[in-house]
Coordinates of C-alpha atoms and ligand atoms in Angstrom, one line a residue:
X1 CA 244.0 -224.0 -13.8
X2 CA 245.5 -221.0 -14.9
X3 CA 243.7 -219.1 -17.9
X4 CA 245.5 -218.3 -21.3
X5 CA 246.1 -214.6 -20.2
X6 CA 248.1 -216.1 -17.1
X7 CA 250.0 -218.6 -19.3
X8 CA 250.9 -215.9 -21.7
X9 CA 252.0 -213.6 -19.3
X10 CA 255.0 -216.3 -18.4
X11 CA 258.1 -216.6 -19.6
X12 CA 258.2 -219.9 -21.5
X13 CA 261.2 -221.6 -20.5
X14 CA 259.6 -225.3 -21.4
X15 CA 257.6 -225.3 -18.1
X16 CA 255.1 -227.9 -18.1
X17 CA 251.6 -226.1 -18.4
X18 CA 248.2 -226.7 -18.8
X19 CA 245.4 -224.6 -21.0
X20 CA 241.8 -225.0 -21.3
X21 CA 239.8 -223.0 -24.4
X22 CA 237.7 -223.3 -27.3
X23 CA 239.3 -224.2 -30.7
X24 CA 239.9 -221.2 -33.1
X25 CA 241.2 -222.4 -36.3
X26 CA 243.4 -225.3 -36.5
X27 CA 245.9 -226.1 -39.5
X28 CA 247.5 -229.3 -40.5
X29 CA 251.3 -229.5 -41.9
X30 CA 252.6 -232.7 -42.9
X31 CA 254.3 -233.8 -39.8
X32 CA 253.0 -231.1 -37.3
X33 CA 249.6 -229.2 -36.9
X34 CA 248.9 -225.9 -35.3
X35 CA 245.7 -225.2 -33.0
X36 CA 245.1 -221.8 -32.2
X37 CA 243.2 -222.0 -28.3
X38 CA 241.2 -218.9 -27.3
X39 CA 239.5 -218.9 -23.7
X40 CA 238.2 -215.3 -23.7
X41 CA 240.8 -214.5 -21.0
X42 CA 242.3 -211.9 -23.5
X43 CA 242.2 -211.2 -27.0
X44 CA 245.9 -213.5 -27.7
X45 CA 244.9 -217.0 -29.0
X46 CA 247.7 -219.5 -27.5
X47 CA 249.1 -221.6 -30.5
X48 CA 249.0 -225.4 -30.0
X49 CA 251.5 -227.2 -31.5
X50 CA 251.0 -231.1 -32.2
X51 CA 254.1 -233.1 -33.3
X52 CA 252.3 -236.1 -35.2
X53 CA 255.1 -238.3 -34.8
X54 CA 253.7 -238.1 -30.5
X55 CA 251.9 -241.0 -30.1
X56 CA 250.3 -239.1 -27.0
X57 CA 248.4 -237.1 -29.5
X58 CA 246.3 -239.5 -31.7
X59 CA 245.1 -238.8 -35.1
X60 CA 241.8 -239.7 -34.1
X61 CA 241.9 -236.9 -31.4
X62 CA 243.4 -234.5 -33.6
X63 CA 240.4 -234.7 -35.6
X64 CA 238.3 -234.1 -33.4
X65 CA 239.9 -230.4 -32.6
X66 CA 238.4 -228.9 -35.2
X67 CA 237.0 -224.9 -34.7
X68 CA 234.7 -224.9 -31.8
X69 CA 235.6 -227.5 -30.0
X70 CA 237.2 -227.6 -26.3
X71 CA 240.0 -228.5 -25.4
X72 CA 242.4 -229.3 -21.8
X73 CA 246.4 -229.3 -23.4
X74 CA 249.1 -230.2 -21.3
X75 CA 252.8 -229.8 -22.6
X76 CA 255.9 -227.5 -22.6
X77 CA 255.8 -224.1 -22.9
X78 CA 258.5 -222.6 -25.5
X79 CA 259.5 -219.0 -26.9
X80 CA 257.8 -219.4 -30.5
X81 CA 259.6 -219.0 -33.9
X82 CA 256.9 -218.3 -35.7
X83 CA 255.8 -214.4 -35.9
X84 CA 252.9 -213.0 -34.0
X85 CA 253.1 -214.3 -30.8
X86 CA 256.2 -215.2 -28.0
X87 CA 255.1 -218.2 -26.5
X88 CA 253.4 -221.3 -28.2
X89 CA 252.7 -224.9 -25.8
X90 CA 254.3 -227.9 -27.2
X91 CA 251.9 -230.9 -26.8
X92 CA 251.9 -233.9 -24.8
X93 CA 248.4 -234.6 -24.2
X94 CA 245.0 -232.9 -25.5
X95 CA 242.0 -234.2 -23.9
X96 CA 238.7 -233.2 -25.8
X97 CA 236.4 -231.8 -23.3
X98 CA 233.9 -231.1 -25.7
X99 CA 233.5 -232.4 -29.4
X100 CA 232.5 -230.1 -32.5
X101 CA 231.1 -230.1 -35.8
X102 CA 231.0 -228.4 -39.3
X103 CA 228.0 -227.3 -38.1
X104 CA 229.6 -224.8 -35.9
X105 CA 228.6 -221.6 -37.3
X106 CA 231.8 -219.4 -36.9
X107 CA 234.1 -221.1 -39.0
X108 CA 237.0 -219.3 -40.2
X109 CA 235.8 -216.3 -42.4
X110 CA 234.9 -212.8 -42.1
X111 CA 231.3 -212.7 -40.5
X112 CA 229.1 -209.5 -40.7
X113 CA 227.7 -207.6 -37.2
X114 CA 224.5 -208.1 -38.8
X115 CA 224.8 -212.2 -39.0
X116 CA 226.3 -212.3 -35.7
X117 CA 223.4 -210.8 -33.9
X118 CA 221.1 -213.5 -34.9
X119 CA 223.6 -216.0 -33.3
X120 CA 224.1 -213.7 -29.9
X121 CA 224.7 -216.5 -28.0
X122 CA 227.7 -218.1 -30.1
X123 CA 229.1 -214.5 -31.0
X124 CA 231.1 -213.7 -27.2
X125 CA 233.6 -216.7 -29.1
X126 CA 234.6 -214.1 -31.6
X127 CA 237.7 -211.6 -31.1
X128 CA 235.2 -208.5 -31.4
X129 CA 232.2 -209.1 -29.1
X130 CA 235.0 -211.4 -26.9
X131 CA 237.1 -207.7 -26.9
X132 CA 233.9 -205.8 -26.2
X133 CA 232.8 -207.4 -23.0
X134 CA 236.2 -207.3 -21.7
X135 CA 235.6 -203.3 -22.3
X136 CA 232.3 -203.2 -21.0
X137 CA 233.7 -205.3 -17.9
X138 CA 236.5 -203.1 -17.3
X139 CA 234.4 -199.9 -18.1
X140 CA 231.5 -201.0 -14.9
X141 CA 234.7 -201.4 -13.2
X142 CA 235.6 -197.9 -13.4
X143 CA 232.5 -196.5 -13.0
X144 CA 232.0 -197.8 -9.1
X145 CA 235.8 -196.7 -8.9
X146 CA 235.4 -193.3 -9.9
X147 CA 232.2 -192.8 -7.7
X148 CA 233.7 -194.6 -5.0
X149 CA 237.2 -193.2 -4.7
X150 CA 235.3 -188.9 -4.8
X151 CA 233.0 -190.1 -1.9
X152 CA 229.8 -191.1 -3.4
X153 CA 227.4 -194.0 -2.5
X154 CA 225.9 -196.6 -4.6
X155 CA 222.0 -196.5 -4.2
X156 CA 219.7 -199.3 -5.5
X157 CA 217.0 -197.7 -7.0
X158 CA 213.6 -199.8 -7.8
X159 CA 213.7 -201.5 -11.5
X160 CA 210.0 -201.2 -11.0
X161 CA 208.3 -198.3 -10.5
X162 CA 204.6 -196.9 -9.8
X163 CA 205.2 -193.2 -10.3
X164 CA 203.8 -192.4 -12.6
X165 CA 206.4 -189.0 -12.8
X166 CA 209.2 -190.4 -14.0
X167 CA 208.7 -188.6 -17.6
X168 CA 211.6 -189.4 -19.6
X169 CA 210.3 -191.6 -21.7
X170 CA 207.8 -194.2 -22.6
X171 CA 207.7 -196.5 -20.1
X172 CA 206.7 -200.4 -20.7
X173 CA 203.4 -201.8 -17.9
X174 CA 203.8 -204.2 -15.5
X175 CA 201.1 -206.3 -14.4
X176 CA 199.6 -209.7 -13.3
X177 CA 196.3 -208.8 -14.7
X178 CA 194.8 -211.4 -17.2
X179 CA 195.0 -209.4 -20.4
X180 CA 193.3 -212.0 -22.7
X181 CA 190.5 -212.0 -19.8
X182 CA 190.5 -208.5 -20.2
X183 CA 190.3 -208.5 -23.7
X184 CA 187.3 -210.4 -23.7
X185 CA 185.8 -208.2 -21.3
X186 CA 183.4 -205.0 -21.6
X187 CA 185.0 -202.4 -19.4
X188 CA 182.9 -199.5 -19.5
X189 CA 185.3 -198.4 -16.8
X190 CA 188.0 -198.9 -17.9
X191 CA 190.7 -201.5 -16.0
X192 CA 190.6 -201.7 -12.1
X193 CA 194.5 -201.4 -11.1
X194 CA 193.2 -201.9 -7.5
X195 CA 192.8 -205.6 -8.6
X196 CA 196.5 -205.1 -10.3
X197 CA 199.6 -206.9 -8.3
X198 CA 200.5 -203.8 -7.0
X199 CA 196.7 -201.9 -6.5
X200 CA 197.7 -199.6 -8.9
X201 CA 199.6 -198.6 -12.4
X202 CA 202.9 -199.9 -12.2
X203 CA 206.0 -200.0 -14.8
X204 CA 209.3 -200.3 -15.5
X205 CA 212.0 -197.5 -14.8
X206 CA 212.7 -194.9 -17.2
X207 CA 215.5 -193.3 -15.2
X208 CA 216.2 -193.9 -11.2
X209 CA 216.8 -190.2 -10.8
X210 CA 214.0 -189.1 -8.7
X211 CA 214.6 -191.6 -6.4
X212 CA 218.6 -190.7 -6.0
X213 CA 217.5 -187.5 -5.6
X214 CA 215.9 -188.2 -2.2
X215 CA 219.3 -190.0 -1.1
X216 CA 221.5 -187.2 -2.3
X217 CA 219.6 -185.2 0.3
X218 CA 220.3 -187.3 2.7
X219 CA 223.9 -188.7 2.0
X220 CA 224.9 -185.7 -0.1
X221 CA 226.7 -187.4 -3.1
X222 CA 225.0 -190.7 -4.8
X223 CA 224.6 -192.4 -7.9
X224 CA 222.8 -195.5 -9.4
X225 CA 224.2 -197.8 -12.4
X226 CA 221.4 -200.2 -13.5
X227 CA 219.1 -201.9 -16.1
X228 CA 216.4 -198.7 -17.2
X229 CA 213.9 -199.8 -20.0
X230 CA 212.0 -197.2 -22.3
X231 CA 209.5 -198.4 -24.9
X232 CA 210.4 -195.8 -27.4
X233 CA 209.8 -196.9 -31.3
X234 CA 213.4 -195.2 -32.7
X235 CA 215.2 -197.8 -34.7
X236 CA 218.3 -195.8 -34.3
X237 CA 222.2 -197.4 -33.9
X238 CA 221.8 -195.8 -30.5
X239 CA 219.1 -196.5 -28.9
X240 CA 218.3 -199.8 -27.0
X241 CA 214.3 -200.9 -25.4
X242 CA 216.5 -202.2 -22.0
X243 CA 220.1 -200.0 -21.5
X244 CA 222.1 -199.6 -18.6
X245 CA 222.2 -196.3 -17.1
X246 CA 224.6 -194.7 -14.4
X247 CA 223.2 -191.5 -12.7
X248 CA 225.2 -189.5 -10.0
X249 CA 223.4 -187.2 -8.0
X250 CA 225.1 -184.7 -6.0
X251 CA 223.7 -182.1 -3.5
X252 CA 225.2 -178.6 -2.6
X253 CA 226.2 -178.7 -5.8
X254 CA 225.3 -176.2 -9.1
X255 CA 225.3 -176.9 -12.3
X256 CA 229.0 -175.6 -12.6
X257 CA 229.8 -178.3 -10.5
X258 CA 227.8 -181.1 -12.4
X259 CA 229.5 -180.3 -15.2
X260 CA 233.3 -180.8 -14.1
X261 CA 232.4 -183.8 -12.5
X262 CA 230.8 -185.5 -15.7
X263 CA 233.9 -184.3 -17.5
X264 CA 236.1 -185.6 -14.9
X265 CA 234.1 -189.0 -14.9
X266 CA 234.1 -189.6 -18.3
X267 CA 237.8 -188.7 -18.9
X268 CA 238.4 -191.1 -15.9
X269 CA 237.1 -194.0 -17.8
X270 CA 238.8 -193.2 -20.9
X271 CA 242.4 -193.3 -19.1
X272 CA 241.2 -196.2 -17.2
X273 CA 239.9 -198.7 -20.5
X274 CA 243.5 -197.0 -22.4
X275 CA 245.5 -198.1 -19.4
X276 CA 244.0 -201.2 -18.9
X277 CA 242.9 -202.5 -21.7
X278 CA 245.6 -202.1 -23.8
X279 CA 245.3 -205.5 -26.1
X280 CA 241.5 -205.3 -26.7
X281 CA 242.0 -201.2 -27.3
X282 CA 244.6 -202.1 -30.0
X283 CA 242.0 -204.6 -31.8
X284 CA 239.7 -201.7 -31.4
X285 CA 242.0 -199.3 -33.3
X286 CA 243.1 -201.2 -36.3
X287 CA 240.1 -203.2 -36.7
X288 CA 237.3 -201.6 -35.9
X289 CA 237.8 -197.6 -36.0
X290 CA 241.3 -196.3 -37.1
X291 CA 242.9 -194.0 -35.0
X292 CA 240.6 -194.4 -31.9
X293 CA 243.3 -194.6 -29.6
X294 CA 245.0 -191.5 -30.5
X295 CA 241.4 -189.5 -30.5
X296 CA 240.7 -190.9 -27.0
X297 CA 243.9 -189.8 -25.9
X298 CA 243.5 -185.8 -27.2
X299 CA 240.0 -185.8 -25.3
X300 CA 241.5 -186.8 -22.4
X301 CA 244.4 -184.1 -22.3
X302 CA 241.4 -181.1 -23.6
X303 CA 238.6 -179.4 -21.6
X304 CA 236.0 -180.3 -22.6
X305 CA 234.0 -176.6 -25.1
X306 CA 230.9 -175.5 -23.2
X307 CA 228.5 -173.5 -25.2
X308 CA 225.0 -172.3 -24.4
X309 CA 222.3 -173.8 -26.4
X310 CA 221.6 -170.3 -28.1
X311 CA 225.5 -170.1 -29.3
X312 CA 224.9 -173.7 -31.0
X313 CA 222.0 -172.4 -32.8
X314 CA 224.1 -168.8 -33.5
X315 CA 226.4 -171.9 -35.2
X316 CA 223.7 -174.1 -36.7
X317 CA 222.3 -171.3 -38.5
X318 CA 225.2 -170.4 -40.2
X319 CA 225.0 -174.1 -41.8
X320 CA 221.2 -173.8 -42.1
X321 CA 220.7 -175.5 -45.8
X322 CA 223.0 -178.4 -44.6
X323 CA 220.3 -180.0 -42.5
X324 CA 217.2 -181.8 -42.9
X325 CA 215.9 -180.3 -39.6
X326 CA 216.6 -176.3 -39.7
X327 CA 217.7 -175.2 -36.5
X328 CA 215.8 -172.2 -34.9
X329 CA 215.9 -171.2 -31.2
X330 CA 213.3 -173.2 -29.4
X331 CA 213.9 -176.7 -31.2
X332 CA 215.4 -179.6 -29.6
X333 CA 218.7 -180.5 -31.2
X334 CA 218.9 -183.0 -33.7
X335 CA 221.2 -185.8 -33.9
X336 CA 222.4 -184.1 -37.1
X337 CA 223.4 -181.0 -35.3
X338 CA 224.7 -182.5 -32.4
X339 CA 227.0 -184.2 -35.0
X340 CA 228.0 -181.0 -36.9
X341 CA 228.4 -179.3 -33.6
X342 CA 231.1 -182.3 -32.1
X343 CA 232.4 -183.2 -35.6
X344 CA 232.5 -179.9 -38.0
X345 CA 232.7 -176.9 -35.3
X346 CA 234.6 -178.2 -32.5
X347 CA 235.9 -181.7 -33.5
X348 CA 235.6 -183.5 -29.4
X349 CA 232.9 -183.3 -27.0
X350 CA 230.8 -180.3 -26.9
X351 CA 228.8 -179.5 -23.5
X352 CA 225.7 -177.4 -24.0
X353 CA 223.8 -175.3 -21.7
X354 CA 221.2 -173.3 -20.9
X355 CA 218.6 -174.9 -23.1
X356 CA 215.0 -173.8 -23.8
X357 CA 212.8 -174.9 -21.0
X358 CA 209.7 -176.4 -23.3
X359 CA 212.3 -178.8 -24.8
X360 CA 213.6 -180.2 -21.2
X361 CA 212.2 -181.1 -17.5
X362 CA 210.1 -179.7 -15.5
X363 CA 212.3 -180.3 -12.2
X364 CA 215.1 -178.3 -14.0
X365 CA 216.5 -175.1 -12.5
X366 CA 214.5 -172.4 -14.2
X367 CA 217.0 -169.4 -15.5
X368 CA 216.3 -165.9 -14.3
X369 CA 215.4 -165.2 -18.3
X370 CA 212.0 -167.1 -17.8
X371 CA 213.1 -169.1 -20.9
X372 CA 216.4 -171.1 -20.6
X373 CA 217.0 -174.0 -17.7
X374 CA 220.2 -175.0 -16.1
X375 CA 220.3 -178.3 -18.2
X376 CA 223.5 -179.7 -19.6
X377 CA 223.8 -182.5 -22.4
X378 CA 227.3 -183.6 -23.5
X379 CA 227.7 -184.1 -27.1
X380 CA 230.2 -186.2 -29.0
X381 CA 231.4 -187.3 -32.0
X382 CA 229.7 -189.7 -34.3
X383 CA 226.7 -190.4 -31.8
X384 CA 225.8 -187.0 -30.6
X385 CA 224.0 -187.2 -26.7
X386 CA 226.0 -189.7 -24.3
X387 CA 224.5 -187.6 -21.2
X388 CA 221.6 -185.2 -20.0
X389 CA 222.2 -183.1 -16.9
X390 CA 221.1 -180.3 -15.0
X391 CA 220.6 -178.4 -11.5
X392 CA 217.5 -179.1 -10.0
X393 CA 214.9 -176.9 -9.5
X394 CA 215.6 -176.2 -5.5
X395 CA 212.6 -173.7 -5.3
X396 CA 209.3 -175.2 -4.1
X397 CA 207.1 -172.2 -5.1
X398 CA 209.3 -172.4 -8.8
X399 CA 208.9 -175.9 -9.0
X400 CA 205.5 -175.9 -8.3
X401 CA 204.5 -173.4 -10.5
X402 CA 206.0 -174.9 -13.6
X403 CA 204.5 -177.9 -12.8
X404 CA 201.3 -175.7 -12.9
X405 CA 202.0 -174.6 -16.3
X406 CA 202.5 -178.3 -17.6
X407 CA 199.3 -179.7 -16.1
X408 CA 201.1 -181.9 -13.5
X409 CA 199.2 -182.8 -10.2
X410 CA 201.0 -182.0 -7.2
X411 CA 199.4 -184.9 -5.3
X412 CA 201.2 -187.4 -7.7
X413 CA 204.9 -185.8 -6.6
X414 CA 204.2 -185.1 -2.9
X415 CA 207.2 -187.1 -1.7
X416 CA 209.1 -185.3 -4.7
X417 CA 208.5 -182.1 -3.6
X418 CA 209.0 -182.7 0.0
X419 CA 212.7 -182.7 -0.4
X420 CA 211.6 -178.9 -1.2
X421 CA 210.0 -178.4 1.9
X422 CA 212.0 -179.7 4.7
X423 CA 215.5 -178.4 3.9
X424 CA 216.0 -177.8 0.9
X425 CA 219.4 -177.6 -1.4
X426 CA 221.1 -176.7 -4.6
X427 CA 221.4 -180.3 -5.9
X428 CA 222.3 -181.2 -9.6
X429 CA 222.9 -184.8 -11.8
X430 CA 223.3 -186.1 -15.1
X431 CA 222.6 -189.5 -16.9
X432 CA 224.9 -191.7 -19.0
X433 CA 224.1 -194.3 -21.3
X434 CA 226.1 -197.0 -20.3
X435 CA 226.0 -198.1 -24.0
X436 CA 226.6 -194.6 -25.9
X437 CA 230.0 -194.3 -23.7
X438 CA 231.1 -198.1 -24.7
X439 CA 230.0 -197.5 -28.0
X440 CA 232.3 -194.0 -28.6
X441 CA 235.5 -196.0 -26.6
X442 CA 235.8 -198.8 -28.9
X443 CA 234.3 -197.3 -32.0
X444 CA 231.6 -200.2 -32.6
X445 CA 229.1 -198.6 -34.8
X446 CA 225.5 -200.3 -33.3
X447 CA 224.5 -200.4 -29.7
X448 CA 222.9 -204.0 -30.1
X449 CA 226.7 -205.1 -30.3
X450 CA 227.9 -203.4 -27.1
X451 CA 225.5 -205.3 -25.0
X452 CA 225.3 -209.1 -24.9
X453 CA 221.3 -209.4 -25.6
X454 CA 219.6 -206.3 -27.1
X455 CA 216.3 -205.7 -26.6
X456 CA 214.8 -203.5 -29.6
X457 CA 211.7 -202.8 -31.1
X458 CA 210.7 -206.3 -32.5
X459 CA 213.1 -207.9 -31.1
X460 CA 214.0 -209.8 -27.8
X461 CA 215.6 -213.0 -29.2
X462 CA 217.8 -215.4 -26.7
Ligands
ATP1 P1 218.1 -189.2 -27.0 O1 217.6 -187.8 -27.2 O2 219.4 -189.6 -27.5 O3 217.0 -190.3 -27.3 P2 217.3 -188.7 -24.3 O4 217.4 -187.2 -24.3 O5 215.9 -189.2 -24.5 O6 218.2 -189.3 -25.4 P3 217.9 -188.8 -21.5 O7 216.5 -189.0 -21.0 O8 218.5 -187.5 -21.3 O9 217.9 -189.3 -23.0 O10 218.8 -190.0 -20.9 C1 220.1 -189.9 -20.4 C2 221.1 -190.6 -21.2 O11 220.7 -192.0 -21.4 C3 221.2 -190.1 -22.7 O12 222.1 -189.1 -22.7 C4 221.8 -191.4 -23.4 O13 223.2 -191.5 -23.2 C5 221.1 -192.5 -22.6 N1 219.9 -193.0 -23.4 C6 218.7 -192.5 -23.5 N2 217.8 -193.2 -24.1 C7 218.5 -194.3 -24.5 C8 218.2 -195.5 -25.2 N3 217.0 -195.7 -25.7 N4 219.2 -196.5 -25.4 C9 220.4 -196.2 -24.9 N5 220.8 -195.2 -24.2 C10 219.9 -194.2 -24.0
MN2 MN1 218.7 -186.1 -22.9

C-alpha cells in the first residue's frame, strides 16, 4: 500500500491506485461529493472524488465518511481542475475501515492549542501537531546524522541515576519503598535506603553529562540524545518535567572548539528541516510564525555574535529601567535579557561566555580571573537559552578545591574525578533542549505542543 505522500508524488495519468487515511472534511455537491483523505504521510490531504451516479459507491457508504472516519479508496488517479492541489483519485470503490461519529471532536473549525492539549491523543490528526512530528522526526534524524557523519559515538547513558552529583536541577525519587507504610510509620531515623530497590537514593536523570564525560575520555568524541526529567515548579512556555536532551561531549577539545561545533550543529539542522521538510516548513511560515523561513535562512548564512557575559551586562545596563530584573555583574541572566540581548541588540543567536562562576557548575573550567568560568549558553530569539556549555574543569587540584568551597564531598564524585587522575584532558560539551530547538524551527509558541505527551507540573494526562 503506498501512502498519500507516495501517491501524490505520481504523475496521475488515470492509474488505478489505492489510498488508505482518516477523513478530513467531506462536502456534498448535487451529483458528486468531495472527501479530503489525510494519512499523516505529509501535510497534502488527497481529494476523493465520488460521482453519485457510481453505483460502486453507495449512499449509504458515503454517509458513513464523514470527518474522522477511515477509509481504503481504490480508483483512477487524474490531474485535478480544481485549485490547490495536482492530483485528485476518482472513485471506484471506498471501503470503510473504520466508522465515525459527530462525536468526533475535530470537526471542521479552528481549534485553540489550548483545547487540543486536553485531547493529545486525537490532536497528531490535525495539520499542525501532524506537521510538528514530522519536524521533530526529521529533526532526531539529523541529530545522529550530524554526530555521526564528524565521528562521534552514540552513548546510552542510565535514565536512572544514583548520584547524587548530577546538580542541574531538581531531580524526581525513585523507589519501591511503601510510602503509605512509611507514612504511617515513626522514623526517628529517618528512611533506610538500604531497604530501597537499589540500597540507596536513587532518581531520575537530570542531565547524562557526567556519565559521557567518562566515554569522551575514552572514545574521544560522544554524545547522548534521551529522555532527562527535572522536577522544577516553572510554569514557563519552555520548560517541560520530562524533555529530551542531546549532549555531545568532546575531549581534546577547549571551549573555542565547543563553541563552533554547537554552531555548526545547530545550523546543520536548520539546513537539514529547510531542505527536507519543505511542505510542513511552508505551513509553519504562513500559519504559525510569518517569515520563519526566511529568518532560519539568514542564521544559517551568519556567524553566530559571541560576547562575554560582562559585555551583555555592559549592554543590559544601558537598558536598565526596561527590566523587571536589573542586570548587575554577578546575576544570572534573565529570560528578559536573554530576549533583549537576541531580539533588540543583535537580532539572531547570541553566544555568551565567560560567566560568573557562583551562577554556573562547579566542574566548569575556572578562568585565570578567579571569577569568570569557561561556560557558554547560546541565546536566541523569542525563547532565550536553547543550550548550556562549557570546558571542563581538567585540573584535579582546581576541581577539587572548588568543590571545597561549595561543600561537596569528594567521596560522592570519586569515579568523577578519576578521569582527573589517570590521564587527564581538556575536554568540553554543551546541552540542547531537544524541545527549545523544535520550538524556535517551527515557531510553535508552547513546548507542551512540540512533544506528543507533556509532562508538567500538575499534569501527566494520557
Ligand atoms: P533554563 O535556565 O532555561 O531553565 P537551565 O540553565 O536550567 O535552563 P541546563 O541545565 O543548562 O538548563 O540544560 C541544558 C539545556 O536543556 C538548556 O539550555 C535547555 O535548552 C534545556 N532545558 C533545561 N531545562 C529544561 C526544561 N525544564 N524543559 C525543556 N528544556 C530544558
Ligand atoms: Mn543553562
Amino acid at each position: 500500500m503506498d501512502s498519500l505522500k507516495a501517491i501524490l508524488s505520481q504523475s496521475p495519468e488515470g492509474q488505478t491506485v489505492t489510498a488508505c487515511g482518516w477523513v478530513r472534511t467531506k462536502r456534498d455537491g448535487k451529483n458528486i461529493s468531495f472527501i479530503a483523505l489525510n494519512d499523516g504521510s505529509c501535510l497534502s490531504n488527497l481529494q476523493v472524488v465520488v460521482d453519485k451516479e457510481n453505483d460502486s459507491v453507495s449512499n449509504e457508504t458515503l454517509a458513513r465518511c464523514g470527518t474522522g472516519a477511515s477509509l481504503q479508496v481504490t480508483g483512477k488517479l487524474v490531474a485535478s481542475e480544481g485549485g490547490g492541489q495536482n492530483a485528485e483519485i476518482h472513485a471506484d470503490t471506498i471501503t470503510v475501515l473504520g466508522d465515525t461519529s459527530e462525536t468526533f471532536p475535530l470537526q471542521k473549525k479552528h481549534h485553540s492549542v489550548e483545547f487540543l492539549r486536553e485531547i493529545a491523543h486525537l490532536r497528531a490528526r490535525t495539520n499542525t501537531f501532524a506537521a510538528v512530528a514530522r519536524i521533530r522526526s526529521a529533526m532526531s534524524y539529523a541529530v545522529h546524522t550530524f554526530f555521526q557523519q564528524n565521528g562521534f559515538f552514540y552513548v546510552h547513558t542510565p535514565i536512572i541515576t544514583a548520584n547524587d552529583c548530577e546538580g542541574a536541577g531538581q531531580m524526581f525519587q525513585v523507589t519501591t519503598l511503601d510510602l503509605d507504610t512509611i507514612a504511617r510509620k515513626e522514623l526517628k531515623d529517618g528512611i533506610d535506603y538500604t531497604q530501597d530497590f537499589f540500597g540507596k537514593k536513587a532518581s531520575l536523570t537530570v542531565s547524562g553529562q557526567l556519565s559521557a564525560e567518562t566515554y569522551a575520555c575514552a572514545l574521544s568524541r560522544v554524545y547522548t540524545f534521551g529522555p532527562t526529567f527535572r522536577a522544577e515548579n516553572s510554569n514557563t512556555t519552555r520548560h517541560l518535567a520530562e524533555f529530551w536532551m542531546i549532549e555531545p561531549e568532546i575531549a581534546f577539545c577547549t571551549l573555542e572548539g565547543n563553541m563552533e561545533i554547537a554552531e555548526a550543529f545547530i545550523k546543520f539542522i536548520l539546513k537539514y528541516v529547510l531542505e527536507n521538510c519543505k511542505e510542513d516548513m511552508e505551513f509553519f511560515d504562513t500559519r504559525i510564525q510569518k517569515g520563519v523561513i526566511e529568518t532560519l535562512r539568514q542564521v544559517v548564512e551568519k556567524p553566530f555574535v559571541r560576547i562575554t557575559y560582562t559585555e551583555a551586562i555592559e549592554h543590559l545596563a544601558k537598558a536598565a529601567d526596561s527590566f523587571e530584573f536589573k542586570p548587575v555583574w554577578g546575576c544570572d541572566l534573565q529570560t528578559e535579557h536573554e530576549k533583549y540581548l537576541t531580539e533588540t541588540v543583535f537580532n539572531g543567536p547570541v553566544i555568551v561566555t565567560d560567566y560568573p562562576k557562583e551562577i554556573k557548575a562547579f566542574y566548569m573550567k575556572q578562568n585565570d580571573d578567579g571569577k569568570t568560568v569557561r561556560a557558554m549558553d547560546i541565546l536566541v530569539p523569542r525563547l532565550g537559552e536553547i543550550i548550556g556549555g562549557s570546558e571542563r574543569e581538567a585540573d584535579y587540584g582546581k576541581l577539587v578545591a572548588r568543590m571545597k568551597e561549595l561543600g561537596l564531598k569528594e567521596e560522592d564524585y570519586s569515579w568523577y574525578l578519576d578521569l582527573r587522575r589517570f590521564g587527564t584532558v581538556p575536554h568540553s560539551g554543551f546541552g540542547l533542549g531537544f524541545e527549545r530547538l523544535i520550538l524556535y524551527i517551527t515557531g510553535m509558541a508552547n513546548i507542551r505542543d512540540v512533544i506528543p505527551y507533556p509532562r508538567t507540573v500538575k499534569n501527566a494526562e494520557f
